XYZ file of C-alpha atoms in Angstrom:
776
model
C -0.008 0.014 -0.006
C 2.887 2.351 0.817
C 4.480 1.798 -2.649
C 1.141 2.260 -4.396
C 0.609 5.573 -2.495
C 4.069 6.783 -3.577
C 3.356 5.912 -7.200
C 0.055 7.811 -7.099
C 1.852 10.827 -5.686
C 4.473 10.566 -8.481
C 1.886 10.488 -11.272
C 0.193 13.565 -9.760
C 3.400 15.591 -10.062
C 2.867 18.225 -12.834
C 5.841 17.007 -14.894
C 4.359 18.314 -18.142
C 3.748 21.776 -16.717
C 7.246 21.820 -15.268
C 8.762 20.893 -18.657
C 6.726 23.522 -20.457
C 7.668 26.176 -17.902
C 11.362 25.398 -18.213
C 11.098 25.253 -21.957
C 9.749 28.780 -22.013
C 12.719 29.852 -19.813
C 15.222 28.096 -22.108
C 17.954 29.978 -23.941
C 15.614 30.265 -26.933
C 14.588 33.633 -25.608
C 18.015 34.725 -26.966
C 16.546 34.995 -30.462
C 18.245 36.718 -33.380
C 15.662 39.040 -34.990
C 17.947 40.799 -37.477
C 16.667 40.199 -41.033
C 19.781 41.839 -42.458
C 22.101 39.418 -40.637
C 20.006 36.401 -41.651
C 19.914 37.542 -45.296
C 23.689 38.028 -45.437
C 24.353 34.658 -43.838
C 22.051 33.031 -46.401
C 24.051 34.853 -49.117
C 27.283 33.442 -47.778
C 25.917 29.917 -47.741
C 24.574 30.276 -51.287
C 27.901 31.565 -52.512
C 29.683 28.648 -50.857
C 27.399 26.138 -52.657
C 27.688 27.974 -55.980
C 31.491 28.103 -55.613
C 31.589 24.364 -55.081
C 29.441 23.798 -58.173
C 31.626 26.054 -60.344
C 34.956 24.503 -59.109
C 33.857 20.847 -59.157
C 31.403 21.174 -62.109
C 28.608 19.648 -59.953
C 24.924 20.542 -59.713
C 24.236 20.867 -56.001
C 22.751 24.334 -56.545
C 19.668 22.969 -58.298
C 18.249 21.485 -55.136
C 20.322 23.099 -52.301
C 19.657 26.729 -53.112
C 15.823 26.665 -53.172
C 15.728 24.419 -50.062
C 18.113 26.749 -48.226
C 15.930 29.741 -49.084
C 12.773 27.919 -47.894
C 14.639 26.861 -44.724
C 15.785 30.399 -43.983
C 12.266 31.786 -44.337
C 10.760 29.020 -42.211
C 13.397 29.441 -39.561
C 12.762 33.199 -39.301
C 9.022 32.816 -38.767
C 9.519 29.963 -36.308
C 12.466 31.445 -34.474
C 10.505 31.861 -31.177
C 9.151 28.280 -31.197
C 10.713 25.140 -29.697
C 10.423 23.234 -33.044
C 10.933 19.857 -31.305
C 9.410 17.936 -34.222
C 11.602 19.790 -36.730
C 14.700 18.979 -34.569
C 13.861 15.249 -34.672
C 13.407 15.391 -38.451
C 16.650 17.274 -38.869
C 18.479 14.681 -36.731
C 17.096 11.802 -38.843
C 18.059 13.594 -42.029
C 21.566 14.187 -40.801
C 22.001 10.506 -39.966
C 20.835 9.571 -43.457
C 23.272 12.057 -44.949
C 26.089 10.635 -42.801
C 25.262 7.077 -43.958
C 25.273 8.210 -47.589
C 28.647 9.882 -47.042
C 30.199 6.722 -45.660
C 28.803 4.793 -48.627
C 30.419 7.142 -51.063
C 33.664 7.173 -49.065
C 34.306 3.497 -49.892
C 34.503 4.296 -53.587
C 36.549 7.508 -53.181
C 39.245 6.570 -50.658
C 41.908 8.804 -52.103
C 40.128 12.125 -52.650
C 37.220 12.758 -50.315
C 36.933 16.524 -50.846
C 33.852 16.371 -53.043
C 32.111 13.873 -50.785
C 32.828 16.050 -47.743
C 31.474 19.105 -49.628
C 28.242 17.280 -50.470
C 27.822 16.184 -46.826
C 28.312 19.766 -45.683
C 25.736 21.024 -48.138
C 23.212 18.491 -47.028
C 23.839 19.295 -43.339
C 23.531 22.987 -44.039
C 20.202 22.583 -45.847
C 18.828 20.627 -42.899
C 20.309 23.075 -40.440
C 18.774 26.061 -42.186
C 15.242 24.988 -40.990
C 16.165 25.650 -37.362
C 18.447 28.705 -36.782
C 16.781 30.729 -34.054
C 19.891 32.123 -32.354
C 22.925 34.091 -33.499
C 25.240 31.190 -32.721
C 23.148 28.994 -35.071
C 23.742 31.516 -37.774
C 27.440 31.413 -36.865
C 27.483 27.690 -37.723
C 26.062 28.501 -41.135
C 28.807 31.145 -41.641
C 31.497 28.526 -40.838
C 29.899 26.013 -43.231
C 29.892 28.650 -46.027
C 33.537 29.419 -45.352
C 34.457 25.654 -45.418
C 32.588 25.163 -48.673
C 34.519 28.081 -50.209
C 37.791 26.496 -49.003
C 36.866 23.171 -50.572
C 35.969 24.970 -53.796
C 39.352 26.725 -53.724
C 41.186 23.405 -53.598
C 39.090 22.023 -56.449
C 39.140 25.136 -58.646
C 41.396 25.144 -61.720
C 40.156 28.213 -63.538
C 39.594 31.927 -62.834
C 35.846 31.358 -62.771
C 36.264 30.898 -59.019
C 37.720 34.399 -58.571
C 34.464 36.458 -58.953
C 32.746 34.170 -56.462
C 35.636 34.625 -53.991
C 35.454 38.399 -54.327
C 31.677 38.429 -53.865
C 31.982 36.131 -50.838
C 34.458 38.573 -49.272
C 32.205 41.556 -50.051
C 29.292 39.845 -48.261
C 31.419 38.467 -45.415
C 32.568 41.914 -44.229
C 29.088 43.356 -43.440
C 28.075 39.960 -42.078
C 30.889 39.998 -39.563
C 30.013 43.590 -38.566
C 26.410 42.695 -37.939
C 27.423 39.532 -36.162
C 29.779 41.478 -33.890
C 27.097 44.059 -33.130
C 24.711 41.267 -32.296
C 27.247 39.801 -29.857
C 27.558 43.193 -28.148
C 23.793 43.501 -27.948
C 23.700 46.689 -30.070
C 20.463 47.326 -31.884
C 20.137 49.115 -35.244
C 18.907 52.727 -35.151
C 15.211 53.211 -35.542
C 14.433 56.830 -36.200
C 15.694 59.341 -38.740
C 16.415 61.798 -35.986
C 18.681 59.324 -34.219
C 20.442 58.652 -37.517
C 21.151 62.319 -38.031
C 22.422 62.762 -34.476
C 24.370 59.498 -34.499
C 26.059 59.751 -37.833
C 29.110 57.887 -36.538
C 26.913 55.120 -35.066
C 25.163 53.867 -38.195
C 24.780 50.131 -38.454
C 27.064 49.798 -41.517
C 29.699 52.326 -42.588
C 29.799 51.504 -46.337
C 32.774 53.683 -47.031
C 34.770 51.867 -44.353
C 33.612 48.469 -45.763
C 34.614 49.349 -49.306
C 38.033 50.552 -48.254
C 38.532 47.457 -46.130
C 37.515 45.211 -48.984
C 39.959 46.894 -51.380
C 42.692 46.741 -48.759
C 42.166 42.999 -48.119
C 42.109 42.240 -51.892
C 45.304 44.201 -52.466
C 47.062 42.662 -49.498
C 45.927 39.184 -50.481
C 47.227 39.569 -54.051
C 50.544 40.948 -52.775
C 51.017 38.033 -50.296
C 50.005 35.532 -53.083
C 52.586 37.025 -55.471
C 55.500 36.806 -53.085
C 54.453 33.637 -51.237
C 57.273 31.099 -51.468
C 56.477 27.804 -53.248
C 58.319 25.333 -51.042
C 59.000 21.965 -52.639
C 57.132 18.946 -51.388
C 53.608 17.949 -50.607
C 53.248 17.432 -46.869
C 50.712 14.655 -47.292
C 50.822 11.512 -49.370
C 47.068 11.544 -50.128
C 46.968 12.979 -53.640
C 44.021 13.979 -55.874
C 42.733 11.035 -57.943
C 39.433 10.461 -59.771
C 36.974 7.822 -58.696
C 37.933 4.252 -59.412
C 37.531 3.066 -63.008
C 36.734 -0.618 -63.650
C 38.643 -2.286 -66.522
C 37.036 -4.997 -68.546
C 38.965 -7.596 -70.506
C 42.662 -8.463 -70.452
C 44.793 -5.364 -70.645
C 48.296 -5.942 -72.090
C 49.274 -2.341 -72.663
C 50.318 -2.944 -76.254
C 47.458 -1.036 -77.912
C 47.417 2.750 -78.017
C 43.963 4.306 -78.277
C 44.295 7.650 -80.048
C 40.993 9.166 -81.183
C 42.893 10.976 -83.961
C 43.820 7.646 -85.620
C 40.768 6.274 -87.414
C 41.200 3.751 -90.216
C 38.906 3.698 -93.204
C 36.014 1.478 -92.392
C 37.141 0.932 -88.797
C 35.987 3.076 -85.975
C 37.757 1.299 -83.159
C 40.258 4.192 -82.825
C 43.138 1.792 -82.432
C 44.906 2.226 -85.715
C 48.647 2.210 -85.502
C 49.311 3.628 -88.860
C 50.109 7.023 -90.235
C 48.087 9.230 -88.007
C 46.579 10.984 -90.974
C 42.976 10.848 -92.061
C 42.495 7.746 -94.094
C 46.148 6.749 -94.110
C 47.099 3.278 -93.006
C 50.774 2.992 -93.939
C 53.593 4.735 -92.239
C 55.237 7.269 -94.663
C 52.360 7.863 -97.056
C 51.315 11.486 -97.643
C 48.335 12.665 -95.655
C 46.836 15.340 -93.425
C 47.067 15.543 -89.679
C 43.947 15.397 -87.494
C 43.221 19.000 -86.432
C 42.253 17.958 -82.872
C 44.743 15.293 -81.832
C 48.517 15.259 -81.981
C 49.765 12.705 -84.521
C 52.811 11.750 -82.418
C 50.951 9.814 -79.719
C 50.989 6.363 -81.226
C 53.286 3.322 -81.529
C 54.057 4.419 -85.099
C 54.128 8.003 -86.372
C 54.303 9.306 -89.882
C 56.059 12.688 -90.321
C 55.057 12.913 -93.989
C 51.853 14.758 -92.977
C 50.768 18.315 -93.521
C 48.349 20.652 -91.711
C 47.891 22.253 -88.353
C 45.788 21.700 -85.216
C 43.035 23.908 -83.843
C 44.022 25.014 -80.395
C 42.020 23.694 -77.462
C 42.817 23.068 -73.800
C 43.417 19.395 -73.086
C 44.625 19.331 -69.482
C 45.643 21.383 -66.470
C 48.669 20.533 -64.366
C 49.682 21.502 -60.840
C 53.369 20.862 -60.442
C 56.167 21.785 -58.048
C 58.338 22.637 -61.019
C 57.855 23.599 -64.626
C 58.736 20.742 -66.978
C 58.081 18.767 -70.122
C 55.082 16.460 -69.678
C 56.573 13.431 -71.363
C 54.175 10.944 -73.086
C 56.266 8.318 -74.965
C 59.526 7.681 -76.743
C 60.533 6.132 -80.032
C 63.688 4.143 -80.755
C 63.444 3.089 -84.454
C 63.690 5.598 -87.336
C 61.785 4.474 -90.424
C 62.914 7.122 -92.991
C 59.693 9.160 -92.788
C 58.779 8.696 -89.173
C 59.312 6.617 -86.000
C 58.099 3.572 -84.254
C 58.361 1.739 -80.963
C 60.253 -1.352 -82.007
C 59.690 -3.259 -78.740
C 55.993 -2.584 -78.376
C 55.403 -6.192 -77.415
C 57.721 -5.864 -74.345
C 55.217 -3.806 -72.317
C 55.030 -4.619 -68.626
C 51.780 -4.221 -66.650
C 51.774 -3.137 -62.995
C 48.846 -3.632 -60.660
C 47.966 -1.575 -57.560
C 46.653 -2.713 -54.239
C 42.834 -2.818 -53.998
C 43.001 -0.603 -50.906
C 45.092 2.185 -52.455
C 45.429 4.097 -55.694
C 49.226 4.055 -55.395
C 51.309 2.122 -57.933
C 55.074 1.875 -57.431
C 57.178 2.003 -60.546
C 60.757 0.988 -61.153
C 62.874 4.029 -62.326
C 66.447 3.218 -63.342
C 69.210 3.783 -60.820
C 71.138 7.003 -61.467
C 74.273 8.296 -59.714
C 73.550 11.953 -60.368
C 71.589 14.299 -58.149
C 67.815 14.043 -58.459
C 64.800 15.914 -57.050
C 61.344 14.644 -56.235
C 58.646 16.524 -58.162
C 54.919 15.997 -57.594
C 52.496 16.693 -60.471
C 48.695 16.480 -60.505
C 47.040 16.256 -63.907
C 43.410 16.987 -64.701
C 42.232 16.031 -68.189
C 40.000 18.665 -69.771
C 39.478 17.066 -73.164
C 39.853 13.458 -74.379
C 43.369 12.195 -74.776
C 44.911 8.840 -75.822
C 45.506 6.143 -73.204
C 49.081 7.440 -72.810
C 49.774 8.989 -69.373
C 51.775 12.251 -69.380
C 54.374 12.555 -66.627
C 57.721 14.217 -65.997
C 60.839 12.155 -66.511
C 61.483 9.076 -64.409
C 58.165 8.584 -62.560
C 58.499 6.461 -59.426
C 54.939 6.535 -58.063
C 51.605 7.128 -59.704
C 48.145 7.521 -58.128
C 45.741 6.418 -60.883
C 42.086 5.391 -60.812
C 42.437 2.123 -62.801
C 43.537 -1.120 -61.082
C 46.596 -1.424 -63.350
C 48.732 0.438 -65.828
C 51.478 -0.534 -68.270
C 55.096 0.688 -68.670
C 56.795 0.404 -72.058
C 60.518 0.010 -72.817
C 60.922 3.765 -73.287
C 59.612 4.469 -69.794
C 56.221 5.649 -71.052
C 53.049 5.007 -69.033
C 49.869 3.534 -70.600
C 46.373 3.341 -69.260
C 43.762 0.611 -69.912
C 41.271 3.354 -70.944
C 41.393 6.647 -72.754
C 42.098 9.668 -70.608
C 38.596 11.138 -70.663
C 37.391 14.550 -69.598
C 37.539 15.069 -65.844
C 40.019 12.349 -65.115
C 42.558 13.314 -62.363
C 45.742 11.539 -61.340
C 48.994 12.312 -59.591
C 52.580 11.381 -60.466
C 55.751 11.596 -58.391
C 58.872 11.736 -60.512
C 62.534 11.564 -59.544
C 63.828 14.184 -61.962
C 67.641 14.300 -62.489
C 69.480 17.562 -62.152
C 71.276 18.734 -65.290
C 74.871 19.408 -64.346
C 76.709 20.475 -67.479
C 80.104 19.761 -66.026
C 79.283 16.216 -64.901
C 77.470 15.378 -68.171
C 80.410 16.743 -70.142
C 82.661 14.348 -68.292
C 80.320 11.354 -68.697
C 81.783 8.148 -70.114
C 81.225 7.061 -73.752
C 81.300 3.355 -72.805
C 77.683 2.669 -73.610
C 75.931 -0.606 -72.557
C 75.312 -3.071 -75.365
C 71.528 -2.706 -75.105
C 71.781 1.025 -75.538
C 73.977 0.725 -78.657
C 71.677 -1.918 -80.105
C 68.493 0.186 -80.049
C 69.569 3.837 -80.065
C 72.213 4.032 -82.786
C 70.060 2.598 -85.562
C 70.007 4.549 -88.898
C 68.831 3.454 -92.363
C 72.055 2.415 -94.207
C 71.040 4.431 -97.298
C 71.625 7.747 -95.474
C 74.044 6.767 -92.655
C 77.284 7.783 -94.326
C 75.894 10.994 -95.891
C 74.467 12.206 -92.593
C 77.641 11.285 -90.706
C 79.821 13.248 -93.088
C 77.563 16.322 -92.825
C 77.531 16.125 -89.021
C 81.271 15.758 -88.713
C 81.704 18.611 -91.160
C 79.598 20.902 -88.996
C 81.571 19.946 -85.851
C 84.929 20.304 -87.654
C 84.129 23.790 -88.831
C 83.226 24.741 -85.280
C 86.427 23.268 -83.895
C 88.556 25.084 -86.528
C 86.960 28.425 -85.682
C 87.469 27.894 -81.935
C 91.075 26.811 -82.333
C 91.777 29.978 -84.296
C 90.208 31.946 -81.416
C 92.057 29.892 -78.749
C 88.641 28.648 -77.444
C 87.724 25.230 -76.156
C 86.740 22.684 -78.832
C 83.856 20.207 -78.732
C 85.244 17.157 -77.018
C 82.263 15.507 -75.297
C 78.914 14.121 -76.451
C 77.083 16.691 -74.319
C 78.779 19.668 -75.930
C 78.295 18.141 -79.432
C 74.580 17.619 -78.793
C 74.286 21.151 -77.440
C 76.037 22.746 -80.441
C 74.172 20.623 -83.084
C 70.827 21.599 -81.531
C 71.858 25.281 -81.593
C 73.142 24.911 -85.204
C 69.815 23.533 -86.391
C 67.909 26.345 -84.676
C 70.037 29.009 -86.370
C 70.755 27.572 -89.848
C 67.443 25.949 -90.716
C 63.974 27.383 -90.837
C 60.279 26.589 -90.426
C 57.907 26.979 -93.379
C 55.918 30.197 -93.446
C 52.780 28.240 -94.214
C 52.048 24.829 -92.782
C 51.152 23.566 -96.261
C 54.141 25.040 -98.082
C 56.385 22.057 -97.467
C 56.011 19.478 -100.246
C 55.301 15.870 -99.471
C 58.158 13.432 -99.478
C 58.283 10.947 -102.345
C 58.266 7.213 -101.979
C 62.059 6.981 -102.026
C 62.769 10.234 -100.138
C 64.220 10.214 -96.650
C 63.079 12.866 -94.191
C 66.524 13.656 -92.738
C 68.222 13.732 -96.087
C 65.534 16.086 -97.541
C 65.744 18.354 -94.512
C 69.540 18.756 -94.562
C 70.286 18.848 -98.278
C 67.070 19.708 -100.115
C 64.580 21.890 -98.200
C 66.974 23.407 -95.567
C 64.216 23.123 -92.971
C 60.923 21.510 -92.099
C 58.197 21.184 -89.532
C 59.025 21.567 -85.785
C 59.151 17.807 -85.173
C 61.426 17.349 -88.213
C 64.106 19.345 -86.412
C 64.102 16.857 -83.502
C 64.175 13.866 -85.909
C 67.188 15.382 -87.729
C 69.124 16.052 -84.497
C 68.412 12.517 -83.227
C 69.668 10.881 -86.448
C 72.716 13.208 -86.635
C 73.753 12.291 -83.114
C 73.322 8.584 -83.885
C 75.471 8.962 -86.994
C 78.479 9.949 -84.851
C 77.912 7.259 -82.227
C 75.909 9.138 -79.587
C 72.778 7.198 -78.464
C 69.656 9.264 -78.917
C 65.914 8.767 -79.266
C 62.846 10.832 -80.107
C 60.419 11.646 -77.306
C 56.958 13.146 -77.691
C 54.968 15.061 -75.053
C 53.587 18.442 -74.044
C 55.463 21.644 -73.144
C 54.706 23.078 -69.738
C 51.882 25.205 -71.216
C 50.698 28.615 -70.079
C 51.098 29.245 -66.349
C 48.121 30.915 -64.639
C 49.536 32.772 -61.608
C 46.096 33.102 -60.013
C 45.218 29.370 -60.018
C 48.784 28.052 -59.840
C 48.112 25.635 -62.728
C 49.696 25.128 -66.116
C 47.080 25.264 -68.832
C 48.142 22.793 -71.581
C 46.689 22.834 -75.094
C 46.864 20.281 -77.891
C 49.122 22.642 -79.810
C 51.692 22.411 -76.974
C 52.472 18.847 -78.054
C 55.739 18.295 -79.926
C 58.730 15.981 -80.138
C 62.331 16.562 -79.100
C 65.577 14.655 -78.699
C 66.783 12.692 -75.668
C 70.438 11.785 -75.372
C 71.814 9.004 -73.186
C 74.683 9.596 -70.708
C 75.992 6.557 -68.781
C 75.168 6.548 -65.035
C 73.179 9.821 -65.471
C 70.306 8.754 -67.748
C 68.509 10.516 -70.570
C 68.519 14.306 -71.000
C 66.520 16.284 -73.532
C 67.703 18.776 -76.133
C 65.250 20.966 -78.143
C 66.468 22.023 -81.627
C 63.147 23.601 -82.661
C 63.398 27.344 -83.474
C 61.806 29.698 -80.948
C 61.948 26.916 -78.244
C 64.348 26.985 -75.296
C 67.487 24.942 -76.131
C 67.165 23.193 -72.800
C 63.620 22.444 -71.664
C 62.623 23.750 -68.184
C 63.643 21.457 -65.321
C 64.406 21.383 -61.628
C 67.584 23.502 -61.935
C 65.418 26.659 -62.025
C 64.720 28.234 -58.655
C 61.001 27.664 -57.932
C 60.601 29.305 -54.495
C 59.402 32.692 -55.861
C 58.423 31.554 -59.329
C 54.816 32.726 -58.840
C 56.055 36.304 -58.681
C 58.153 35.759 -61.797
C 55.290 34.134 -63.675
C 52.929 36.848 -62.565
C 55.243 39.471 -64.049
C 55.501 37.486 -67.283
C 51.674 37.239 -67.430
C 51.297 40.986 -66.850
C 54.084 41.814 -69.319
C 52.253 39.767 -71.963
C 49.340 42.259 -71.844
C 51.597 45.364 -72.000
C 52.911 46.939 -75.247
C 56.517 46.012 -75.978
C 57.927 49.509 -75.350
C 56.285 49.624 -71.921
C 57.540 46.106 -71.052
C 61.086 47.033 -72.171
C 60.989 50.254 -70.124
C 59.839 48.454 -66.980
C 62.386 45.731 -67.453
C 65.167 48.353 -67.743
C 63.927 50.214 -64.623
C 63.751 47.039 -62.546
C 67.121 45.895 -63.858
C 68.713 49.247 -63.002
C 67.235 49.274 -59.510
C 68.345 45.725 -58.946
C 71.923 46.581 -60.108
C 72.070 49.587 -57.809
C 70.935 47.557 -54.826
C 73.402 44.732 -55.545
C 76.215 47.233 -56.068
C 75.471 49.012 -52.796
C 75.325 45.756 -50.839
C 78.580 44.523 -52.409
C 80.324 47.868 -51.660
C 79.118 47.833 -48.049
C 80.251 44.265 -47.436
C 83.587 45.008 -49.068
C 84.260 47.580 -46.344
C 84.614 44.887 -43.706
C 87.466 43.310 -45.647
C 89.602 46.487 -45.705
C 91.069 46.310 -42.222
C 90.170 48.307 -39.067
C 89.477 51.506 -41.078
C 86.955 49.688 -43.263
C 85.248 48.006 -40.292
C 84.977 51.383 -38.464
C 83.575 53.020 -41.579
C 81.009 50.277 -41.951
C 79.959 50.562 -38.284
C 79.600 54.372 -38.615
C 77.496 54.038 -41.753
C 75.355 51.382 -40.084
C 74.759 53.518 -37.014
C 73.998 56.613 -39.115
C 71.560 54.680 -41.296
C 69.885 53.240 -38.191
C 69.555 56.687 -36.664
C 68.003 58.229 -39.791
C 65.801 55.203 -40.134
C 64.510 55.606 -36.600
C 64.038 59.297 -37.109
C 62.129 58.750 -40.341
C 59.950 56.036 -38.782
C 58.982 58.384 -35.925
C 58.157 61.223 -38.306
C 56.147 58.886 -40.528
C 54.169 57.555 -37.532
C 53.469 61.128 -36.346
C 52.317 62.135 -39.831
C 50.101 59.089 -40.048
C 48.567 59.853 -36.627
C 47.850 63.490 -37.599
C 46.236 62.331 -40.804
C 44.119 59.796 -38.926
C 42.929 62.422 -36.415
C 41.903 64.819 -39.186
C 39.617 62.194 -40.763
C 37.728 61.609 -37.478
C 34.648 63.581 -36.420
C 35.608 66.610 -34.338
C 34.499 65.114 -31.011
C 36.152 61.765 -31.725
C 39.392 63.513 -32.717
C 39.484 65.606 -29.517
C 38.784 62.514 -27.381
C 41.607 60.512 -29.134
C 44.037 63.412 -28.675
C 43.259 63.483 -25.011
C 43.830 59.724 -24.679
C 47.219 60.013 -26.450
C 48.258 62.897 -24.157
C 47.313 61.118 -20.984
C 49.077 57.973 -22.213
C 52.286 59.936 -22.466
C 51.683 61.086 -18.906
C 51.524 57.534 -17.683
C 47.813 56.709 -17.561
C 46.756 54.737 -20.623
C 43.177 53.564 -21.104
C 42.591 49.835 -20.907
C 40.466 48.485 -23.805
C 37.940 47.034 -21.317
C 37.419 50.465 -19.640
C 34.484 52.657 -20.645
C 35.220 56.357 -21.076
C 33.420 57.228 -17.861
C 35.359 54.600 -15.869
C 38.562 56.042 -17.252
C 37.499 59.553 -16.287
C 36.793 58.461 -12.700
C 40.195 56.773 -12.458
C 41.972 59.942 -13.686
C 41.242 61.702 -10.367
C 43.628 59.216 -8.688
C 46.522 59.880 -11.062
C 46.221 63.579 -12.063
C 45.715 66.918 -10.380
C 42.068 67.893 -9.842
C 42.274 70.550 -12.570
C 43.618 68.094 -15.115
C 41.175 65.359 -14.062
C 38.247 67.768 -14.436
C 39.119 68.503 -18.040
C 39.513 64.787 -18.738
C 36.200 64.095 -17.122
C 34.464 66.873 -19.078
C 35.822 65.569 -22.402
C 34.784 61.947 -21.569
C 31.292 63.077 -20.566
C 30.889 65.074 -23.758
C 32.208 62.146 -25.857
C 29.789 59.624 -24.282
C 26.866 61.980 -24.705
C 27.740 62.546 -28.385
C 28.669 58.951 -29.204
C 25.848 57.090 -27.439
C 23.226 59.756 -26.533
C 23.185 61.858 -29.680
C 23.803 65.159 -27.785
C 25.844 67.685 -29.721
C 28.983 68.695 -27.785
C 30.158 72.272 -27.046
C 33.307 71.903 -29.125
C 34.482 75.464 -28.705
C 34.509 75.288 -24.873
C 36.079 71.822 -24.915
C 38.847 72.921 -27.223
C 39.562 75.995 -25.066
C 39.844 73.822 -21.898
C 42.037 71.394 -23.762
C 44.417 74.045 -25.009
C 44.635 75.548 -21.518
C 45.558 72.107 -20.141
C 48.229 71.565 -22.808
C 49.732 75.021 -22.209
C 49.865 74.539 -18.509
C 52.132 71.537 -19.110
C 51.676 70.288 -15.612
C 52.759 66.754 -14.627
C 50.791 64.845 -12.079
C 52.716 63.776 -9.039
C-alpha cells in the first residue's frame, strides 16, 4: 500500500507543466531578430554552394539553393518556437546524410573533398530549418567558409575568382552585424537618431569598401611573393573515382581518337596518323584535334595544323616537359616503338590508388617533383608525366610501362580524369654530363644507334663537317673545342635552330616521295621543315656519330596561370624533341626547334618565388613591348644599384680596421635616420588619422594620447566614464576635471546623440596643454 501511494503521488506531479515552464525559460529567448544578418548569412551559404558547383562542375545548386531559401524563411518565422518535431526530423536527415557519405567514401578513398562538400551542403540545408539564435547563424557562416575553402582546392580556372570576391564583399558586413549582435547593439530606428548618431550607423559602407579593397590588395601581394616550397606534406593525392577495367589489358594497344582507319571506328589504328592513311610514310593530313605523335608508329610525311584547345591542367612543383612516350626506331619518314610487345603491366593494391614504378638507378643528383594532372578534353591512353616517374596515383587497377619508360592506361584519358605522379627528376649538371663516359651498354647501342644504311654515311659526313668547322673556328680563337657528347649535342641543336627554318605556311612544305628520306631532304634539299622534323634530324645526326639518342613526344609546360597556380596545356603544346643518353646519369633532352628553349625547363630553375616571376610574365604579356622594355630596364637598373650598394658595403669589412670602423659608422648613421624617419612617418600618419575623425572623436583621441604619455593609458575594457573616474587618482584635480568633461561630452555625443560644445572643450584642452603640468 505504501508503494502504491508513492506511485500515485508521483503520477500527480505536474511534470508536463514543469517541462513547459522550463522550456519557456530556455535559452531560446536569446533569439536573433535581425533580417539583415539572416539575409547576409544566407548569401554566404549560397555563394559557398555555388562556388563548389563552379569549381567541381557539380549541380548541388539545383536542389540546395531553393531548399536553403525555404529553410531560412521557415526558420525566421519559427524562431520563437521550440520546433521539437523539426529537430527530430533534422536529426534523422543528418543521420541519413552521414550514412550516404560513408557509402560514397568507400569508392573514393583517395580524394574525399567532393564527398565532404556534399555532406556539408546536405547538413547546411537541414540546419537552415532551425536557426533561431545568433550562434546557429554562426554555424552557417562557418559552413559557407568551409565550402569556399573546398571549392578553392578544387578550382582550376579563374571562374572561381568572382565568387571569391563576392564572398568577401558579403562576409565583411556579415561579420560587422554579427559582432554588433554579440555586443547586444540594436540598429537605429528613427531618422532623428540617424542624423544625431552619424558615426553610429549600423554599417559604414565607405569603411567596408576601403577594407575590401585593402584585403584584396594585401591578399594579391601576399600571393605574389608567397614562397612555393617543394614537397607535398601529405601523401594523399588527388585522384578520380575508381575506373573498372574489362577484359585483359596488355598495354600494347594505343587508343588515339585521332587515328581512325577507313571502315574501322575502333580508334586503335597504329598507322600514319593521318585521315584515311594506313601505312607509315604515305602522304596525308594531320587530325586537327589530336597530336599525330601519340602512337606506336608516327608518320612525319603529314601536312596541316591543329586547332588550339585546352586538353589538361597541371599542378606541379616545377615547370617541366610532360613526357608521353619515346621512339627508338627511325623508319625514314617517321618513327616507331620497335619493342611494343615488351610492355610490362603493373597492378595496384585494391586498398590504395598508389602504384610503385621501377625507375632506373642513377648516380647523379635528383629531385622529387609531384605533379597532378586533370584532363579537360579526351586524350589517348598514354599517361603524361615528368621524366622518371617512381609513383603514380591512378584510378584504374593497373597500368602498363613500355621500354621507353612511357606510361599507358587501360582506358582513354577522358574529360575530368585526375591523377598524380611523383617523379625523380635528375638535375642537369653540364660539367658532370660533359665528363660522362662514352662506354655505352650493349642494349643502348643496339637500339639507339640505328640509322637506315642508305643515309648513314651521308648524314655522318655532314655532321662531322659541322663539328669540324666549329672546332677550326674555336682553335683559331684559342677557345675550347667540342670534345664531349654533351657539348656536341648542345652545339648541333643550336646549329639547327640558327641555320634551318620553319615553313611560313604549314602547307608550303612539299610531301616526301616514296624513295625520299626525311633527314636527307631536311639537310640537303629543303633546308628546314616542320618543328618535329628538327628533332628527328638532330636525333639521327647524333646517332650517326655514335651518340645514343631517341625521339620523345609530349607536351610543353603550357601557359602558367599565376592566379590558379596551374599550367594550362593545349593540344598545340604537343611536340617531339631529342633525348640523349649519358651513362650513369640517364636521358637528357635537347630541343632544336626554333623559338623553343634549347634546354627544356627542369628542376635546376629556382622555384621558390616563381609565382612572382610568372605573374610578371603574365602582366608583361598584356603590355605593349615599349612599356615592357622600359619596366624591365627600370627594374634591372634598380636591382643593379641595390646589388652594387650591398657589395660595396660588405667590401668595407674586408679593408682592415678602417673599413670596419667606416662600416659601423654608416650602419649607425643609417639606423639613426631610419629611426628618425619612422618616428616622423608615424606622427604624420597619426595626424592624418585624427583629421579624418569627427571633431568630438578627434578631440577624445588626442586626450587619450596625451594622458598615455603622462603615464595613464586607457585599458580596452574600460568605458570612457570609468577612465574619467580613475583619472582623479593619477592627475591633479584641474587636469582630471578637463579629462572628465571631455569623456562626458564624448559619451553623450557617441551614445546619446547630444551635440557637444566643441568650442569650450577645445579651449579647456588648449589651456591644459599650455599649463604643461605633470601629475605627481
